[in-house]
Coordinates of N, CA and C in Angstrom, one line a residue:
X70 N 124.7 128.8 102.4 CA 124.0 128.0 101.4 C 122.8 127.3 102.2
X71 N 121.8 126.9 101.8 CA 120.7 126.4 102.2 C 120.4 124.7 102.3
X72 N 119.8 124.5 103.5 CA 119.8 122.8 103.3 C 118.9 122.7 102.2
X73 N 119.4 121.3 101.7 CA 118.4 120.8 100.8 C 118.4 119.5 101.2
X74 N 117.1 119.0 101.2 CA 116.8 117.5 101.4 C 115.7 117.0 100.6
X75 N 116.2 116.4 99.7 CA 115.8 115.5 98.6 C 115.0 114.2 99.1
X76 N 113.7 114.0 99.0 CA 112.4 113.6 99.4 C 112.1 112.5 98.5
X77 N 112.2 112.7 97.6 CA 111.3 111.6 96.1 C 111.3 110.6 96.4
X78 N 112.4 109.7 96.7 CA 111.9 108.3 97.4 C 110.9 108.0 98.4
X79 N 111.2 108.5 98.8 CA 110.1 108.7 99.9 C 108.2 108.9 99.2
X80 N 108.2 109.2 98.2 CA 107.3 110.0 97.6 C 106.4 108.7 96.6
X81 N 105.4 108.5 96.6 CA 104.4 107.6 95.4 C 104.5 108.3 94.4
X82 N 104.4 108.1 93.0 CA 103.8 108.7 91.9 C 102.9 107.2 91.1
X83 N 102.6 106.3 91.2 CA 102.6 104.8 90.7 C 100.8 105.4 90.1
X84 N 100.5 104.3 89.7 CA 99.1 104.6 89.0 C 98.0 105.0 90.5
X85 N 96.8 105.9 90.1 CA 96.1 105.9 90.9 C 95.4 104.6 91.6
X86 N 94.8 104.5 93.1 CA 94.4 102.7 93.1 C 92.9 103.4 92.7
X87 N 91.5 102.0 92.5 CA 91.1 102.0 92.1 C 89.6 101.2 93.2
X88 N 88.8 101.0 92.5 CA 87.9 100.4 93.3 C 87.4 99.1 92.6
X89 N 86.6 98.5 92.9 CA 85.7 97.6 92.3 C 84.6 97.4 92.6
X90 N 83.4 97.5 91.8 CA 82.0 97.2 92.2 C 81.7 96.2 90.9
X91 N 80.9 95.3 91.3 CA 80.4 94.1 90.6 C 81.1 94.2 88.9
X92 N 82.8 93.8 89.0 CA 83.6 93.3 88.6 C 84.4 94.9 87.3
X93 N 83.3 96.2 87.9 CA 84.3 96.8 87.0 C 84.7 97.7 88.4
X94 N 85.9 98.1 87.3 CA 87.3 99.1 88.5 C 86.8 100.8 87.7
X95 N 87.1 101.3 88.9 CA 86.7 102.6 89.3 C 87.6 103.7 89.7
X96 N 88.1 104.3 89.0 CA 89.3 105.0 88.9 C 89.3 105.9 90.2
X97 N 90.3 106.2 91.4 CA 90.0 107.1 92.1 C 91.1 108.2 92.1
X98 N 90.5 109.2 92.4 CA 92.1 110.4 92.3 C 92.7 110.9 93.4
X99 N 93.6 110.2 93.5 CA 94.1 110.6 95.1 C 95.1 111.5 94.7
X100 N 95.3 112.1 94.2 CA 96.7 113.1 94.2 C 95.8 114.3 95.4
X101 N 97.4 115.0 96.0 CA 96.9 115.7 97.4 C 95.9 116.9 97.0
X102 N 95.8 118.1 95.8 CA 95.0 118.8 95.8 C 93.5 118.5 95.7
X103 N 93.3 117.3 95.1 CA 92.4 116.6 95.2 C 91.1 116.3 96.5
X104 N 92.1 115.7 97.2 CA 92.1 115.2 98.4 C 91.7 116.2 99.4
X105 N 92.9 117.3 99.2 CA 92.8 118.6 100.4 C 91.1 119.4 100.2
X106 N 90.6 119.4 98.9 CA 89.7 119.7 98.8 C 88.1 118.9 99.2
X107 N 88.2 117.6 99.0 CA 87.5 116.8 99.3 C 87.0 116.5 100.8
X108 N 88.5 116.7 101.5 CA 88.4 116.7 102.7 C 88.0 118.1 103.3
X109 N 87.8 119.0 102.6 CA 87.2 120.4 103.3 C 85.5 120.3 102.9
X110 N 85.5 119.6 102.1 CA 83.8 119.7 101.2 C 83.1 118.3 102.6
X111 N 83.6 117.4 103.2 CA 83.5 116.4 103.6 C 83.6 116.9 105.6
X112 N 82.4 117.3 106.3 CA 82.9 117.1 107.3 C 81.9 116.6 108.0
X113 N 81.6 116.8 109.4 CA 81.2 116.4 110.5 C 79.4 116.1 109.6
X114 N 78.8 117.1 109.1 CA 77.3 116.9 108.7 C 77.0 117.4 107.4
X115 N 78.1 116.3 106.4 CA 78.0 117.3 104.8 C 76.5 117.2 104.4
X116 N 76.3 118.4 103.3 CA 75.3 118.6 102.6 C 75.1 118.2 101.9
X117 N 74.0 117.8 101.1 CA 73.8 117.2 99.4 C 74.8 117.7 98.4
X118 N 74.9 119.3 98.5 CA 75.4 119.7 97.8 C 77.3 119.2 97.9
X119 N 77.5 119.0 98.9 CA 79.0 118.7 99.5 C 79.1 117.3 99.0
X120 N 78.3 116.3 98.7 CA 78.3 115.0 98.7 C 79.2 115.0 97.1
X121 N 77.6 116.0 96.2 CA 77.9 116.1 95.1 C 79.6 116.3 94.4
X122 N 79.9 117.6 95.2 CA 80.9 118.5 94.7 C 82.4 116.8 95.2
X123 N 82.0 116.3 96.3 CA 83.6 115.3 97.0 C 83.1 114.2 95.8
X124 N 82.0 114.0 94.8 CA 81.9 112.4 94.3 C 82.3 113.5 93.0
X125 N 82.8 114.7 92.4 CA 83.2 115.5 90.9 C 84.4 115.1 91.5
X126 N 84.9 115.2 92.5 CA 86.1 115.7 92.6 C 87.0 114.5 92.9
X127 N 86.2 113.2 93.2 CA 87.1 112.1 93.2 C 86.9 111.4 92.5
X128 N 86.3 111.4 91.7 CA 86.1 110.6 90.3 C 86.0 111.3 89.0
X129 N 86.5 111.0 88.2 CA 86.9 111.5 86.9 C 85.6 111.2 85.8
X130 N 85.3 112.0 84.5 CA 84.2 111.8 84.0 C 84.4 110.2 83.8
X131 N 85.0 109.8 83.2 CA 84.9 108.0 83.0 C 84.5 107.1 84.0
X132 N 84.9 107.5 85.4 CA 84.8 107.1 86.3 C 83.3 106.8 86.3
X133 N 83.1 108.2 86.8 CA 81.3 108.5 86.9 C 80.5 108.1 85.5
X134 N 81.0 107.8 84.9 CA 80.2 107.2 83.4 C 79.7 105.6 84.5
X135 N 81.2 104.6 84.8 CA 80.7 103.7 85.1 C 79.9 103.6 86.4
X136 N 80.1 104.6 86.9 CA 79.1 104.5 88.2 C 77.5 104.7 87.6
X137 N 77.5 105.6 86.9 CA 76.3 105.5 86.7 C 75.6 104.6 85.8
X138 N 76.2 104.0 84.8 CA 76.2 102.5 84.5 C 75.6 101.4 85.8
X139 N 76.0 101.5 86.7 CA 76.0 100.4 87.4 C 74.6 101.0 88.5
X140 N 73.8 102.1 88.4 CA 72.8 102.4 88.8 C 72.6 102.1 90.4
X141 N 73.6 102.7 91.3 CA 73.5 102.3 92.4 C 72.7 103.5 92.7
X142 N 71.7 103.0 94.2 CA 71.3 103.9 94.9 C 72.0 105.3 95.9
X143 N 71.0 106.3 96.6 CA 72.2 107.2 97.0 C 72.8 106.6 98.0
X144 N 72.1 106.1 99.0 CA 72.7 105.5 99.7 C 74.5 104.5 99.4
X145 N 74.2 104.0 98.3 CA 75.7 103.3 97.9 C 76.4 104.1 97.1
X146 N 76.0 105.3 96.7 CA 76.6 106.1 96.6 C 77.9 106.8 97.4
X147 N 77.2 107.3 98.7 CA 77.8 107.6 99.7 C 78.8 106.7 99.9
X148 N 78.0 105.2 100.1 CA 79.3 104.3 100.1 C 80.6 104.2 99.7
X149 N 80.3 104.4 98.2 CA 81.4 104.5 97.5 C 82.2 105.7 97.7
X150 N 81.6 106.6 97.6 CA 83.2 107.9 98.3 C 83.9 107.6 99.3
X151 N 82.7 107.4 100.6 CA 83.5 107.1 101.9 C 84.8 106.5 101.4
X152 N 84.6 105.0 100.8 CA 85.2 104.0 100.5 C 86.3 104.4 99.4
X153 N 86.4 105.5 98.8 CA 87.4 106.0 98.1 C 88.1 106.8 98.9
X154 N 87.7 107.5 99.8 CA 88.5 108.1 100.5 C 89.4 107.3 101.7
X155 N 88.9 106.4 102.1 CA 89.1 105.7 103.4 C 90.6 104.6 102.2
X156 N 90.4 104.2 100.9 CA 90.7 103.8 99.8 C 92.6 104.9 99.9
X157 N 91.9 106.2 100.3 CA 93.6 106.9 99.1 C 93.9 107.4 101.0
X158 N 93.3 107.4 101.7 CA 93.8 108.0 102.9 C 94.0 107.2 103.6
X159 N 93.8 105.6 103.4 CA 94.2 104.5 104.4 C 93.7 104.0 105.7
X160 N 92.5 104.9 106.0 CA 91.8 104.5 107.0 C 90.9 103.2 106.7
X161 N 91.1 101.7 107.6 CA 90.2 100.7 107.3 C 88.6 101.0 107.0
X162 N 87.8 100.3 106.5 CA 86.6 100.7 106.3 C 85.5 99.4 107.4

């Protein structure tokens, strides 16, 4: 018979965390396929197009409604992924 070793505790499922920019919250999606992709679109010298594809793919259309609401530049743009990622992957910012 095969081991089995039962993980779940171990394991998050709790609500996604979130962000905040001048007082609204910003849904982020850290579940891992998410993430694994993000992190392949995201490397050493991403491209416009890579920027685009990691800010679909970590933010949800409501998300991006309020981002664009709040009319940041690209530059804080950028910001804000880094900061979502650094956000679900734990790295300080």
């Amino acid at each position: 018979m095969a081991n089995v070793l039962d993980i779940t505790d171990k394991l998050k499922f709790e609500e996604s965390p979130k962000l905040v920019v001048k007082g609204k919250e910003i849904r982020v999606k850290d579940d891992a396929p998410t993430m694994l992709r993000v992190m392949a679109l995201i490397g050493a010298d991403p491209k416009p197009t890579d920027i685009v594809a990691a800010y679909e793919e970590i933010f949800d259309e409501q998300a991006r409604k309020v981002i664009e609401e709040l009319r940041i530049n690209f530059r804080g743009l950028v910001v804000l992924i880094q900061s979502a990622i650094e956000l679900v992957v734990g790295t300080p910012s």
